[in-house]
Amino acid sequence: MKRIALAATLSLAALLPAQAQTVVRHLHITSIPAEVELMNSIAADFMAQNPDIVVELPFLENEAFKAKLTTLLQSADAPDVFHTWGGGVFYEQAKAGFLRPVEDVLSEEAKEAVGSAGISAFTAEDGHLYGVARDVAEVVLWYNKDLFEQAGVDPASMETWDGFLAGVQAFKDAGITPIALGAKDKWPAHFWWSKLVVRLAGQDGFQAAARGEGDGFAGEDFVKAGDYFLELAAMEPWQQGYLAAGYGDASGLFGDGKAAMHLMGDWDYGAMKDNSANKEGIPDESLGILPFPTIEGGKGDPTDTLGGLGGVLFSKNASDAAVRWVEFFNNQENQAKYAKDAYYIPISKGAADVMTNPFKVQIARNIGNAHWHALFFDQALGPNVGGVVNDVSAELAGNSISAEEAAELIKEAVDDSL
């Protein structure tokens, strides 16, 4: 009788299907090995708690990500979840129907964790919420204290544009490369134009130009921004071969102590170490952050910052399991791990409280005290206009275009997009 019962049980088990698993593909751009390891460990914890879900973490390098994402989103290989810097690019993706709204799936706890700024950043013009905010970032002027001392440059003297140019000349006189730049990737060059626009035009001027009002980006303040950029470029402040250097090259050059300054996002704290020859980069005691120089008569507020509010978006075929994964990944406990190791400044409430890295703490304070936290201009203005901004910025860095021509090209791109 027992044999009969056992045989029946085995037969029934053979007929039952294996437990179905939902695969969630989260496309990311994280390249620092230790940060990737942290992401993998969080995914492993999630899968251990949710055996019905498999999380895959495909990676694309920053430039490849930008180049391939639109095609990917229209293919059968579209990721369920993917990195975003928000802004105009996000609005275009929402308008094109590439995304899934999640306001009815995302928990209230997850919404409250990112606050109104996080919700607003990923709510499109149609009123739907398509993503989850993860972090805030700021573009800052990193500097090497040892090289400043070697050249006899007082960091405090760099607070004005004239003082900054005098400091650049002092570095050149001392035989030190003043500034590292990865112009091949173009977007690092656009930080210079953007920071000058933040100083000269301010929030109201930028937003009016983005709406195509008046002379738009061909207006006086934007031409001035180009002129100031060209004034700097004429001093040849960049390293040899900067036009063929990508972001990683410039980051490594700065991390190796071969350039005095690098205008880059706060993520460069870890990236310059990873891109340096010895993987240690500039020690904390030799590293500093300078405020971007003020410009007399500029309309921007001195507290204005430039940076990002990054996160993830859900593609149109994303499952509810993808939302569950992102809620887990973005919870306070897991985001505090990123804050603790200073990879980025998480937006999830309470997660940044554990930050001890003095640079990240300062940057979080900068953003918190900013009158205007401007989103990266190449993202805020959408892919078409942003691409033109990046193109002309690289040309301005190379002194191969006039300020008037650069301003007019950006205006034309905006006019075409309206």
PDB file of N, CA, C and O in Angstrom, residues 180-182 184-185 239 241 244-256 262 275:
ATOM      1  N   ALA A 180      42.515  68.799 -16.443  1.00  0.00           N
ATOM      2  CA  ALA A 180      42.296  67.570 -17.210  1.00  0.00           C
ATOM      3  C   ALA A 180      40.944  67.672 -17.916  1.00  0.00           C
ATOM      4  O   ALA A 180      39.961  68.152 -17.339  1.00  0.00           O
ATOM      5  N   LEU A 181      40.893  67.219 -19.169  1.00  0.00           N
ATOM      6  CA  LEU A 181      39.631  67.275 -19.926  1.00  0.00           C
ATOM      7  C   LEU A 181      39.543  66.086 -20.881  1.00  0.00           C
ATOM      8  O   LEU A 181      40.485  65.807 -21.625  1.00  0.00           O
ATOM      9  N   GLY A 182      38.412  65.425 -20.870  1.00  0.00           N
ATOM     10  CA  GLY A 182      38.157  64.324 -21.799  1.00  0.00           C
ATOM     11  C   GLY A 182      37.225  64.804 -22.896  1.00  0.00           C
ATOM     12  O   GLY A 182      36.030  64.484 -22.906  1.00  0.00           O
ATOM     13  N   LYS A 184      36.998  64.069 -26.026  1.00  0.00           N
ATOM     14  CA  LYS A 184      36.481  63.112 -27.020  1.00  0.00           C
ATOM     15  C   LYS A 184      35.032  62.733 -26.700  1.00  0.00           C
ATOM     16  O   LYS A 184      34.213  62.563 -27.601  1.00  0.00           O
ATOM     17  N   ASP A 185      34.714  62.622 -25.425  1.00  0.00           N
ATOM     18  CA  ASP A 185      33.352  62.259 -25.026  1.00  0.00           C
ATOM     19  C   ASP A 185      32.393  63.446 -25.044  1.00  0.00           C
ATOM     20  O   ASP A 185      31.190  63.270 -24.829  1.00  0.00           O
ATOM     21  N   GLN A 239      45.414  69.102 -20.951  1.00  0.00           N
ATOM     22  CA  GLN A 239      46.584  68.227 -21.168  1.00  0.00           C
ATOM     23  C   GLN A 239      46.803  67.978 -22.667  1.00  0.00           C
ATOM     24  O   GLN A 239      45.870  68.141 -23.470  1.00  0.00           O
ATOM     25  N   GLY A 241      46.780  66.126 -25.993  1.00  0.00           N
ATOM     26  CA  GLY A 241      45.924  65.049 -26.485  1.00  0.00           C
ATOM     27  C   GLY A 241      44.520  65.042 -25.911  1.00  0.00           C
ATOM     28  O   GLY A 241      43.822  64.025 -25.986  1.00  0.00           O
ATOM     29  N   ALA A 244      41.508  63.747 -27.997  1.00  0.00           N
ATOM     30  CA  ALA A 244      41.387  62.298 -28.208  1.00  0.00           C
ATOM     31  C   ALA A 244      41.178  61.553 -26.894  1.00  0.00           C
ATOM     32  O   ALA A 244      41.073  60.323 -26.884  1.00  0.00           O
ATOM     33  N   ALA A 245      41.115  62.298 -25.790  1.00  0.00           N
ATOM     34  CA  ALA A 245      40.964  61.667 -24.476  1.00  0.00           C
ATOM     35  C   ALA A 245      39.495  61.588 -24.084  1.00  0.00           C
ATOM     36  O   ALA A 245      38.754  62.555 -24.241  1.00  0.00           O
ATOM     37  N   GLY A 246      39.092  60.426 -23.572  1.00  0.00           N
ATOM     38  CA  GLY A 246      37.744  60.269 -23.050  1.00  0.00           C
ATOM     39  C   GLY A 246      37.705  60.623 -21.576  1.00  0.00           C
ATOM     40  O   GLY A 246      38.732  60.977 -20.972  1.00  0.00           O
ATOM     41  N   TYR A 247      36.509  60.501 -20.997  1.00  0.00           N
ATOM     42  CA  TYR A 247      36.373  60.818 -19.570  1.00  0.00           C
ATOM     43  C   TYR A 247      37.325  59.995 -18.715  1.00  0.00           C
ATOM     44  O   TYR A 247      38.010  60.528 -17.826  1.00  0.00           O
ATOM     45  N   GLY A 248      37.395  58.692 -18.975  1.00  0.00           N
ATOM     46  CA  GLY A 248      38.239  57.827 -18.167  1.00  0.00           C
ATOM     47  C   GLY A 248      39.703  58.230 -18.226  1.00  0.00           C
ATOM     48  O   GLY A 248      40.423  58.162 -17.221  1.00  0.00           O
ATOM     49  N   ASP A 249      40.148  58.651 -19.410  1.00  0.00           N
ATOM     50  CA  ASP A 249      41.546  59.093 -19.559  1.00  0.00           C
ATOM     51  C   ASP A 249      41.810  60.330 -18.689  1.00  0.00           C
ATOM     52  O   ASP A 249      42.820  60.405 -17.992  1.00  0.00           O
ATOM     53  N   ALA A 250      40.903  61.310 -18.785  1.00  0.00           N
ATOM     54  CA  ALA A 250      41.082  62.546 -18.020  1.00  0.00           C
ATOM     55  C   ALA A 250      40.986  62.277 -16.524  1.00  0.00           C
ATOM     56  O   ALA A 250      41.755  62.830 -15.724  1.00  0.00           O
ATOM     57  N   SER A 251      40.059  61.420 -16.141  1.00  0.00           N
ATOM     58  CA  SER A 251      39.901  61.078 -14.728  1.00  0.00           C
ATOM     59  C   SER A 251      41.174  60.412 -14.197  1.00  0.00           C
ATOM     60  O   SER A 251      41.644  60.717 -13.090  1.00  0.00           O
ATOM     61  N   GLY A 252      41.731  59.505 -14.993  1.00  0.00           N
ATOM     62  CA  GLY A 252      42.963  58.826 -14.595  1.00  0.00           C
ATOM     63  C   GLY A 252      44.139  59.782 -14.507  1.00  0.00           C
ATOM     64  O   GLY A 252      44.973  59.680 -13.605  1.00  0.00           O
ATOM     65  N   LEU A 253      44.201  60.726 -15.458  1.00  0.00           N
ATOM     66  CA  LEU A 253      45.282  61.718 -15.451  1.00  0.00           C
ATOM     67  C   LEU A 253      45.235  62.535 -14.161  1.00  0.00           C
ATOM     68  O   LEU A 253      46.266  62.765 -13.510  1.00  0.00           O
ATOM     69  N   PHE A 254      44.031  62.961 -13.795  1.00  0.00           N
ATOM     70  CA  PHE A 254      43.879  63.726 -12.552  1.00  0.00           C
ATOM     71  C   PHE A 254      44.213  62.830 -11.349  1.00  0.00           C
ATOM     72  O   PHE A 254      44.925  63.250 -10.433  1.00  0.00           O
ATOM     73  N   GLY A 255      43.715  61.611 -11.374  1.00  0.00           N
ATOM     74  CA  GLY A 255      43.970  60.683 -10.265  1.00  0.00           C
ATOM     75  C   GLY A 255      45.439  60.354 -10.101  1.00  0.00           C
ATOM     76  O   GLY A 255      45.913  60.064  -8.992  1.00  0.00           O
ATOM     77  N   ASP A 256      46.191  60.418 -11.199  1.00  0.00           N
ATOM     78  CA  ASP A 256      47.633  60.157 -11.147  1.00  0.00           C
ATOM     79  C   ASP A 256      48.433  61.382 -10.713  1.00  0.00           C
ATOM     80  O   ASP A 256      49.675  61.334 -10.668  1.00  0.00           O
ATOM     81  N   HIS A 262      40.090  69.216 -12.183  1.00  0.00           N
ATOM     82  CA  HIS A 262      39.200  68.434 -13.047  1.00  0.00           C
ATOM     83  C   HIS A 262      37.767  68.840 -12.720  1.00  0.00           C
ATOM     84  O   HIS A 262      37.307  68.630 -11.584  1.00  0.00           O
ATOM     85  N   ASN A 275      40.431  54.859 -12.081  1.00  0.00           N
ATOM     86  CA  ASN A 275      41.090  55.122 -13.370  1.00  0.00           C
ATOM     87  C   ASN A 275      42.575  55.448 -13.226  1.00  0.00           C
ATOM     88  O   ASN A 275      43.284  55.556 -14.230  1.00  0.00           O
TER      89      ASN A 275
END
